[in-house]
Every structure is written in structure tokens, then in C-alpha cells.
PDB file of C-alpha atoms in Angstrom:
ATOM      1  CA  GLU S 210      75.702  14.623 -18.836  1.00 96.00           C
ATOM      2  CA  VAL S 211      75.627  16.175 -15.389  1.00 97.00           C
ATOM      3  CA  GLN S 212      72.823  18.696 -14.959  1.00 98.00           C
ATOM      4  CA  LEU S 213      71.905  20.823 -11.983  1.00 98.00           C
ATOM      5  CA  VAL S 214      68.750  22.902 -12.275  1.00 98.00           C
ATOM      6  CA  GLU S 215      67.849  25.349  -9.532  1.00 98.00           C
ATOM      7  CA  SER S 216      64.371  26.729  -8.909  1.00 98.00           C
ATOM      8  CA  GLY S 217      62.393  28.572  -6.277  1.00 98.00           C
ATOM      9  CA  GLY S 218      63.938  32.009  -6.436  1.00 97.00           C
ATOM     10  CA  GLY S 219      61.959  35.203  -6.631  1.00 98.00           C
ATOM     11  CA  LEU S 220      61.094  38.482  -4.967  1.00 98.00           C
ATOM     12  CA  VAL S 221      60.406  38.217  -1.248  1.00 98.00           C
ATOM     13  CA  GLN S 222      59.938  40.752   1.537  1.00 98.00           C
ATOM     14  CA  PRO S 223      62.452  41.062   4.365  1.00 98.00           C
ATOM     15  CA  GLY S 224      61.705  38.660   7.192  1.00 98.00           C
ATOM     16  CA  ARG S 225      59.874  36.201   4.962  1.00 98.00           C
ATOM     17  CA  SER S 226      60.915  32.710   3.857  1.00 98.00           C
ATOM     18  CA  LEU S 227      61.794  30.987   0.603  1.00 98.00           C
ATOM     19  CA  ARG S 228      62.737  27.424  -0.322  1.00 98.00           C
ATOM     20  CA  LEU S 229      65.173  26.753  -3.123  1.00 98.00           C
ATOM     21  CA  SER S 230      65.416  23.432  -4.934  1.00 98.00           C
ATOM     22  CA  CYS S 231      68.081  21.869  -7.125  1.00 98.00           C
ATOM     23  CA  ALA S 232      67.237  18.928  -9.384  1.00 98.00           C
ATOM     24  CA  ALA S 233      70.258  16.789 -10.227  1.00 98.00           C
ATOM     25  CA  SER S 234      70.751  14.319 -13.054  1.00 98.00           C
ATOM     26  CA  GLY S 235      73.514  12.583 -14.963  1.00 98.00           C
ATOM     27  CA  PHE S 236      75.406  11.233 -11.948  1.00 97.00           C
ATOM     28  CA  THR S 237      74.825   9.082  -8.867  1.00 97.00           C
ATOM     29  CA  PHE S 238      73.453  11.805  -6.621  1.00 97.00           C
ATOM     30  CA  ASP S 239      73.819   9.980  -3.322  1.00 95.00           C
ATOM     31  CA  ASP S 240      77.555   9.451  -3.889  1.00 96.00           C
ATOM     32  CA  TYR S 241      78.420  13.139  -3.495  1.00 96.00           C
ATOM     33  CA  ALA S 242      78.240  16.014  -1.077  1.00 96.00           C
ATOM     34  CA  MET S 243      76.335  19.010  -2.415  1.00 97.00           C
ATOM     35  CA  HIS S 244      76.577  22.736  -1.765  1.00 97.00           C
ATOM     36  CA  TRP S 245      74.915  26.098  -2.236  1.00 98.00           C
ATOM     37  CA  VAL S 246      77.046  29.057  -3.314  1.00 98.00           C
ATOM     38  CA  ARG S 247      75.677  32.565  -3.850  1.00 98.00           C
ATOM     39  CA  GLN S 248      76.756  35.673  -5.692  1.00 98.00           C
ATOM     40  CA  ALA S 249      75.331  39.090  -4.929  1.00 98.00           C
ATOM     41  CA  PRO S 250      74.875  41.337  -7.979  1.00 97.00           C
ATOM     42  CA  GLY S 251      78.272  42.508  -9.196  1.00 96.00           C
ATOM     43  CA  LYS S 252      80.068  40.796  -6.317  1.00 97.00           C
ATOM     44  CA  GLY S 253      82.171  37.700  -5.707  1.00 97.00           C
ATOM     45  CA  LEU S 254      81.316  34.149  -4.740  1.00 98.00           C
ATOM     46  CA  GLU S 255      80.218  33.187  -1.237  1.00 98.00           C
ATOM     47  CA  TRP S 256      79.799  29.631  -0.044  1.00 97.00           C
ATOM     48  CA  VAL S 257      76.478  29.331   1.797  1.00 98.00           C
ATOM     49  CA  SER S 258      76.038  25.742   2.922  1.00 97.00           C
ATOM     50  CA  GLY S 259      76.998  22.140   2.261  1.00 96.00           C
ATOM     51  CA  ILE S 260      75.627  18.696   3.056  1.00 96.00           C
ATOM     52  CA  SER S 261      77.255  15.273   3.027  1.00 95.00           C
ATOM     53  CA  TRP S 262      76.047  12.458   0.791  1.00 95.00           C
ATOM     54  CA  ASN S 263      73.925  10.905   3.545  1.00 94.00           C
ATOM     55  CA  SER S 264      72.803  14.173   5.225  1.00 95.00           C
ATOM     56  CA  GLY S 265      74.885  13.194   8.249  1.00 94.00           C
ATOM     57  CA  SER S 266      76.924  16.365   8.161  1.00 94.00           C
ATOM     58  CA  THR S 267      75.973  19.918   7.283  1.00 96.00           C
ATOM     59  CA  GLY S 268      77.796  23.230   7.363  1.00 95.00           C
ATOM     60  CA  TYR S 269      76.810  26.860   7.075  1.00 97.00           C
ATOM     61  CA  ALA S 270      78.473  30.192   6.532  1.00 96.00           C
ATOM     62  CA  ASP S 271      78.312  32.431   9.597  1.00 96.00           C
ATOM     63  CA  SER S 272      76.184  34.883   7.612  1.00 97.00           C
ATOM     64  CA  VAL S 273      73.300  32.380   7.308  1.00 98.00           C
ATOM     65  CA  LYS S 274      73.735  30.136  10.341  1.00 98.00           C
ATOM     66  CA  GLY S 275      70.502  29.792  12.290  1.00 97.00           C
ATOM     67  CA  ARG S 276      68.396  31.156   9.412  1.00 98.00           C
ATOM     68  CA  PHE S 277      69.067  28.740   6.523  1.00 98.00           C
ATOM     69  CA  THR S 278      68.691  24.943   6.481  1.00 98.00           C
ATOM     70  CA  ILE S 279      70.128  22.665   3.836  1.00 98.00           C
ATOM     71  CA  SER S 280      68.623  19.255   3.103  1.00 98.00           C
ATOM     72  CA  ARG S 281      68.527  16.633   0.403  1.00 98.00           C
ATOM     73  CA  ASP S 282      66.280  13.835  -0.808  1.00 98.00           C
ATOM     74  CA  ASN S 283      68.415  11.167  -2.441  1.00 98.00           C
ATOM     75  CA  ALA S 284      65.349   9.286  -3.671  1.00 98.00           C
ATOM     76  CA  LYS S 285      64.370  12.368  -5.652  1.00 98.00           C
ATOM     77  CA  ASN S 286      67.923  13.427  -6.618  1.00 98.00           C
ATOM     78  CA  SER S 287      67.183  16.814  -5.116  1.00 98.00           C
ATOM     79  CA  LEU S 288      68.894  19.389  -2.931  1.00 98.00           C
ATOM     80  CA  TYR S 289      67.078  22.076  -0.978  1.00 98.00           C
ATOM     81  CA  LEU S 290      67.786  25.303   0.865  1.00 98.00           C
ATOM     82  CA  GLN S 291      65.179  26.588   3.292  1.00 98.00           C
ATOM     83  CA  MET S 292      65.794  30.285   3.840  1.00 98.00           C
ATOM     84  CA  ASN S 293      64.059  31.985   6.766  1.00 98.00           C
ATOM     85  CA  SER S 294      64.223  35.524   8.155  1.00 98.00           C
ATOM     86  CA  LEU S 295      65.525  36.806   4.852  1.00 98.00           C
ATOM     87  CA  ARG S 296      67.453  40.063   4.760  1.00 98.00           C
ATOM     88  CA  ALA S 297      68.300  42.501   2.003  1.00 98.00           C
ATOM     89  CA  GLU S 298      71.882  41.248   2.086  1.00 98.00           C
ATOM     90  CA  ASP S 299      70.685  37.767   1.103  1.00 98.00           C
ATOM     91  CA  THR S 300      69.841  39.128  -2.354  1.00 98.00           C
ATOM     92  CA  ALA S 301      71.932  37.071  -4.755  1.00 98.00           C
ATOM     93  CA  LEU S 302      72.053  34.462  -7.469  1.00 98.00           C
ATOM     94  CA  TYR S 303      72.076  31.101  -5.688  1.00 98.00           C
ATOM     95  CA  TYR S 304      74.005  28.270  -7.319  1.00 98.00           C
ATOM     96  CA  CYS S 305      73.760  24.587  -6.572  1.00 98.00           C
ATOM     97  CA  ALA S 306      77.164  22.901  -6.871  1.00 98.00           C
ATOM     98  CA  LYS S 307      78.345  19.285  -6.844  1.00 97.00           C
ATOM     99  CA  SER S 308      81.413  18.158  -4.955  1.00 96.00           C
ATOM    100  CA  LYS S 309      84.125  16.681  -7.144  1.00 95.00           C
ATOM    101  CA  TYR S 310      84.602  13.852  -4.654  1.00 90.00           C
ATOM    102  CA  SER S 311      82.247  12.285  -2.136  1.00 84.00           C
ATOM    103  CA  SER S 312      83.165  14.733   0.595  1.00 82.00           C
ATOM    104  CA  SER S 313      85.393  17.388  -0.895  1.00 84.00           C
ATOM    105  CA  SER S 314      84.797  21.098  -1.225  1.00 91.00           C
ATOM    106  CA  TYR S 315      85.920  21.273  -4.831  1.00 96.00           C
ATOM    107  CA  PHE S 316      82.912  22.130  -6.991  1.00 97.00           C
ATOM    108  CA  ASP S 317      83.118  20.484 -10.407  1.00 97.00           C
ATOM    109  CA  TYR S 318      79.587  21.133 -11.671  1.00 98.00           C
ATOM    110  CA  TRP S 319      77.338  24.130 -11.137  1.00 98.00           C
ATOM    111  CA  GLY S 320      73.787  24.970 -12.051  1.00 98.00           C
ATOM    112  CA  GLN S 321      72.863  28.219 -13.761  1.00 98.00           C
ATOM    113  CA  GLY S 322      71.505  29.696 -10.558  1.00 98.00           C
ATOM    114  CA  THR S 323      68.209  31.015  -9.249  1.00 98.00           C
ATOM    115  CA  LEU S 324      67.855  34.674  -8.319  1.00 98.00           C
ATOM    116  CA  VAL S 325      66.622  35.670  -4.879  1.00 98.00           C
ATOM    117  CA  THR S 326      65.706  39.296  -4.344  1.00 98.00           C
ATOM    118  CA  VAL S 327      64.848  40.455  -0.835  1.00 98.00           C
ATOM    119  CA  SER S 328      63.095  43.792  -0.901  1.00 97.00           C
ATOM    120  CA  SER S 329      59.985  45.498   0.408  1.00 96.00           C
TER     121      SER S 329
ATOM    122  CA  ASP B 112      87.812  31.277   9.444  1.00 83.00           C
ATOM    123  CA  ILE B 113      90.515  31.074   6.793  1.00 90.00           C
ATOM    124  CA  GLN B 114      90.501  34.247   4.708  1.00 92.00           C
ATOM    125  CA  MET B 115      91.704  34.393   1.108  1.00 96.00           C
ATOM    126  CA  THR B 116      93.269  37.320  -0.719  1.00 98.00           C
ATOM    127  CA  GLN B 117      94.120  37.636  -4.398  1.00 98.00           C
ATOM    128  CA  SER B 118      96.411  39.908  -6.359  1.00 98.00           C
ATOM    129  CA  PRO B 119      96.111  41.738  -8.549  1.00 97.00           C
ATOM    130  CA  SER B 120      92.411  42.604  -8.396  1.00 97.00           C
ATOM    131  CA  SER B 121      92.520  43.197 -12.135  1.00 97.00           C
ATOM    132  CA  VAL B 122      95.010  42.795 -14.939  1.00 97.00           C
ATOM    133  CA  SER B 123      95.009  44.021 -18.516  1.00 96.00           C
ATOM    134  CA  ALA B 124      96.728  41.713 -20.939  1.00 96.00           C
ATOM    135  CA  SER B 125      96.991  40.878 -24.621  1.00 95.00           C
ATOM    136  CA  VAL B 126      96.423  37.628 -26.465  1.00 95.00           C
ATOM    137  CA  GLY B 127      99.561  35.544 -26.152  1.00 96.00           C
ATOM    138  CA  ASP B 128     100.671  37.094 -22.857  1.00 96.00           C
ATOM    139  CA  ARG B 129     101.656  35.056 -19.848  1.00 97.00           C
ATOM    140  CA  VAL B 130      99.379  35.936 -16.932  1.00 97.00           C
ATOM    141  CA  THR B 131     100.022  35.086 -13.282  1.00 98.00           C
ATOM    142  CA  ILE B 132      97.498  35.491 -10.468  1.00 98.00           C
ATOM    143  CA  THR B 133      98.432  35.061  -6.816  1.00 98.00           C
ATOM    144  CA  CYS B 134      96.263  33.819  -3.968  1.00 98.00           C
ATOM    145  CA  ARG B 135      97.190  33.881  -0.286  1.00 98.00           C
ATOM    146  CA  ALA B 136      95.495  32.095   2.621  1.00 97.00           C
ATOM    147  CA  SER B 137      95.449  33.595   6.114  1.00 95.00           C
ATOM    148  CA  GLN B 138      96.738  30.284   7.493  1.00 95.00           C
ATOM    149  CA  GLY B 139      98.199  27.150   6.018  1.00 95.00           C
ATOM    150  CA  ILE B 140      95.867  25.018   3.943  1.00 95.00           C
ATOM    151  CA  SER B 141      98.365  22.484   2.573  1.00 96.00           C
ATOM    152  CA  SER B 142      97.254  21.948  -1.045  1.00 97.00           C
ATOM    153  CA  TRP B 143      93.535  22.379  -0.415  1.00 96.00           C
ATOM    154  CA  LEU B 144      93.039  25.029  -3.059  1.00 97.00           C
ATOM    155  CA  ALA B 145      90.976  25.384  -6.225  1.00 98.00           C
ATOM    156  CA  TRP B 146      90.816  27.916  -9.039  1.00 98.00           C
ATOM    157  CA  TYR B 147      87.655  28.826 -10.954  1.00 98.00           C
ATOM    158  CA  GLN B 148      86.978  30.860 -14.076  1.00 98.00           C
ATOM    159  CA  GLN B 149      83.763  32.847 -14.399  1.00 98.00           C
ATOM    160  CA  LYS B 150      82.541  34.654 -17.484  1.00 97.00           C
ATOM    161  CA  PRO B 151      79.752  37.273 -17.328  1.00 95.00           C
ATOM    162  CA  GLY B 152      76.328  35.717 -16.927  1.00 96.00           C
ATOM    163  CA  LYS B 153      77.754  32.227 -16.525  1.00 98.00           C
ATOM    164  CA  ALA B 154      78.355  29.849 -13.640  1.00 98.00           C
ATOM    165  CA  PRO B 155      81.924  29.388 -12.408  1.00 98.00           C
ATOM    166  CA  LYS B 156      84.023  26.636 -13.975  1.00 98.00           C
ATOM    167  CA  LEU B 157      86.544  24.542 -12.058  1.00 98.00           C
ATOM    168  CA  LEU B 158      90.026  24.853 -13.584  1.00 98.00           C
ATOM    169  CA  ILE B 159      92.449  23.559 -10.971  1.00 98.00           C
ATOM    170  CA  TYR B 160      91.970  21.540  -7.774  1.00 98.00           C
ATOM    171  CA  ALA B 161      94.374  20.347  -5.113  1.00 97.00           C
ATOM    172  CA  ALA B 162      96.496  23.403  -5.985  1.00 98.00           C
ATOM    173  CA  SER B 163      98.005  21.938  -9.149  1.00 98.00           C
ATOM    174  CA  SER B 164      95.715  19.261 -10.625  1.00 98.00           C
ATOM    175  CA  LEU B 165      94.127  20.203 -13.931  1.00 98.00           C
ATOM    176  CA  GLN B 166      90.397  19.537 -14.140  1.00 98.00           C
ATOM    177  CA  SER B 167      89.385  17.289 -17.022  1.00 97.00           C
ATOM    178  CA  GLY B 168      88.790  19.209 -20.247  1.00 97.00           C
ATOM    179  CA  VAL B 169      90.691  22.320 -19.159  1.00 98.00           C
ATOM    180  CA  PRO B 170      93.427  23.429 -21.592  1.00 98.00           C
ATOM    181  CA  SER B 171      97.005  22.758 -20.541  1.00 98.00           C
ATOM    182  CA  ARG B 172      97.896  26.459 -20.786  1.00 98.00           C
ATOM    183  CA  PHE B 173      96.346  26.721 -17.319  1.00 98.00           C
ATOM    184  CA  SER B 174      98.524  25.612 -14.425  1.00 98.00           C
ATOM    185  CA  GLY B 175      98.522  25.972 -10.672  1.00 98.00           C
ATOM    186  CA  SER B 176     101.237  25.813  -8.064  1.00 98.00           C
ATOM    187  CA  GLY B 177     101.885  26.421  -4.401  1.00 98.00           C
ATOM    188  CA  SER B 178     101.149  24.980  -0.984  1.00 98.00           C
ATOM    189  CA  GLY B 179     100.692  26.220   2.540  1.00 97.00           C
ATOM    190  CA  THR B 180      99.621  29.843   2.234  1.00 97.00           C
ATOM    191  CA  ASP B 181     100.836  31.002  -1.184  1.00 98.00           C
ATOM    192  CA  PHE B 182      99.416  29.848  -4.501  1.00 98.00           C
ATOM    193  CA  THR B 183      99.629  30.841  -8.149  1.00 98.00           C
ATOM    194  CA  LEU B 184      97.474  30.390 -11.236  1.00 98.00           C
ATOM    195  CA  THR B 185      99.347  30.824 -14.505  1.00 98.00           C
ATOM    196  CA  ILE B 186      97.933  31.139 -17.997  1.00 98.00           C
ATOM    197  CA  SER B 187     100.917  30.476 -20.245  1.00 97.00           C
ATOM    198  CA  SER B 188      99.562  32.083 -23.419  1.00 96.00           C
ATOM    199  CA  LEU B 189      96.353  34.055 -23.014  1.00 96.00           C
ATOM    200  CA  GLN B 190      93.618  33.219 -25.511  1.00 96.00           C
ATOM    201  CA  PRO B 191      90.560  35.347 -26.398  1.00 94.00           C
ATOM    202  CA  GLU B 192      88.261  32.983 -24.468  1.00 95.00           C
ATOM    203  CA  ASP B 193      90.328  33.423 -21.299  1.00 96.00           C
ATOM    204  CA  PHE B 194      89.156  36.966 -20.594  1.00 94.00           C
ATOM    205  CA  ALA B 195      87.140  36.404 -17.427  1.00 97.00           C
ATOM    206  CA  THR B 196      87.249  36.677 -13.642  1.00 98.00           C
ATOM    207  CA  TYR B 197      89.279  34.119 -11.724  1.00 98.00           C
ATOM    208  CA  TYR B 198      88.625  33.045  -8.141  1.00 98.00           C
ATOM    209  CA  CYS B 199      90.698  30.977  -5.776  1.00 98.00           C
ATOM    210  CA  GLN B 200      88.928  28.922  -3.108  1.00 98.00           C
ATOM    211  CA  GLN B 201      90.251  27.157  -0.063  1.00 96.00           C
ATOM    212  CA  ALA B 202      88.861  23.686   0.556  1.00 94.00           C
ATOM    213  CA  ASN B 203      90.624  22.899   3.846  1.00 86.00           C
ATOM    214  CA  SER B 204      87.699  23.751   6.078  1.00 81.00           C
ATOM    215  CA  PHE B 205      84.480  25.581   5.319  1.00 87.00           C
ATOM    216  CA  PRO B 206      84.982  26.731   1.716  1.00 91.00           C
ATOM    217  CA  PHE B 207      85.987  30.351   1.276  1.00 94.00           C
ATOM    218  CA  PHE B 208      86.567  32.185  -1.993  1.00 97.00           C
ATOM    219  CA  GLY B 209      89.028  34.907  -2.759  1.00 97.00           C
ATOM    220  CA  PRO B 210      87.701  38.256  -3.997  1.00 98.00           C
ATOM    221  CA  GLY B 211      88.509  37.519  -7.644  1.00 98.00           C
ATOM    222  CA  THR B 212      90.878  38.783 -10.326  1.00 98.00           C
ATOM    223  CA  LYS B 213      89.453  40.233 -13.516  1.00 98.00           C
ATOM    224  CA  VAL B 214      91.501  39.606 -16.652  1.00 98.00           C
ATOM    225  CA  ASP B 215      90.573  42.000 -19.411  1.00 94.00           C
ATOM    226  CA  ILE B 216      91.848  43.073 -22.769  1.00 87.00           C
ATOM    227  CA  LYS B 217      94.681  45.593 -22.913  1.00 86.00           C
TER     228      LYS B 217
END
């Protein structure tokens, strides 16, 4: 059974940093691209970032480019999101999502999310 | 960036109704489109990928069609568990979601 479990969320002040983690199990982690998708309270879905199976390619939404860094550790079956210079508008539930294929942007499994609240 | 729009933003329907949701891309994306269902407090669930391919385990009352810029999600006979918000998502370049369509009970 595929499982994605996010952690690392919490309350943080504007301008500070936070690192999210996603622990994956139930599939061959290093065969698939992985992504972060967020959802602000009461709002829609926003893709944040993605990383290829071998970390050779990464992508970011314009709203987080230069502030967030995605990475993965295939030996630990883990995905990460380093979030710096956080802003109030980064407040959201952050989901980890698995690509359906090795490099597609179809998300066939999602975690339950970790909540990030940016507030003073 | 490729922008996505959806219509309607909400629809009220009854069990057994046929429901159609439309998604439009700001430029052509071939068949690089997915549909997701999200219920309150839950993660999204992939329903349709590649515009018309049904994800494993998804009931056959869900279907998708379209290519280029115009796409449709159809629920042939609405069931009680189908009341949710539906999102389209383009997968041609950086992923981008539509604003969502809420399907609620009439």
C-alpha cells in the first residue's frame, strides 16, 4: 500500500524558515518524480514544486521561486521542502504527491498534508 | 504560464442526475489534463488522467473528454458519495490547477 506521510509543519513567524518532510513507502521511491502541492485555508490547489526521480530536474511555482528548495533522499525514501523567507501568503496545508509515471505531472497518491501557518 | 478556468464554479444537483463540468486551458495542452475529486478535510483523489483515461478503482460513471483547450468531466449518474469539489489540472508544463467546481446537493 502506497503511503505518504508529511511532517514538519507548524506556526512560524514571517521571514523565518521551515523544512517539510515526506516519508514514502509501498512503492519504489526512486522510480518516480515527486511533488509538493499546497492549499490555503478555504482555497484551491496550487502546485508548489516538483523533482525528478534522480534529482536532476526541479521546478518551482513563480510564487516560491528563490525562496523554496525541493530535494529528495532516495536511500531514505524521503522528500523535502526547505522553505525560507516565509510570508503570510505561504500559510497552507502542504501535500506531498507522487507522480503517476516516472516523470509525469499526474498525481496518483497524496499524503494527508502538514499545516504551515505563517504569522507573528 | 498556462492558466486554467472551470465552469460552473458550483452546481446543485440531485442523486441520479447527469453532471458536466467544463475546463478550459489558456493555450493548447493536447491531452495533458487530469481531473481530481476532493472531499472536505481529505486529500485530492485522481479520477481521470490524459484527458479521458480512468484511474484504477474509479467508478465508470466518471468520464473525461476533450483535447487542445476544452475539456469535460461527466458524472453520468450522481451518487451520494460524489458530492465534492472537482479540480482540473494541466500537466503539459508546470502543473496548474483550475479553481474548482463544487457539486452540492440540490
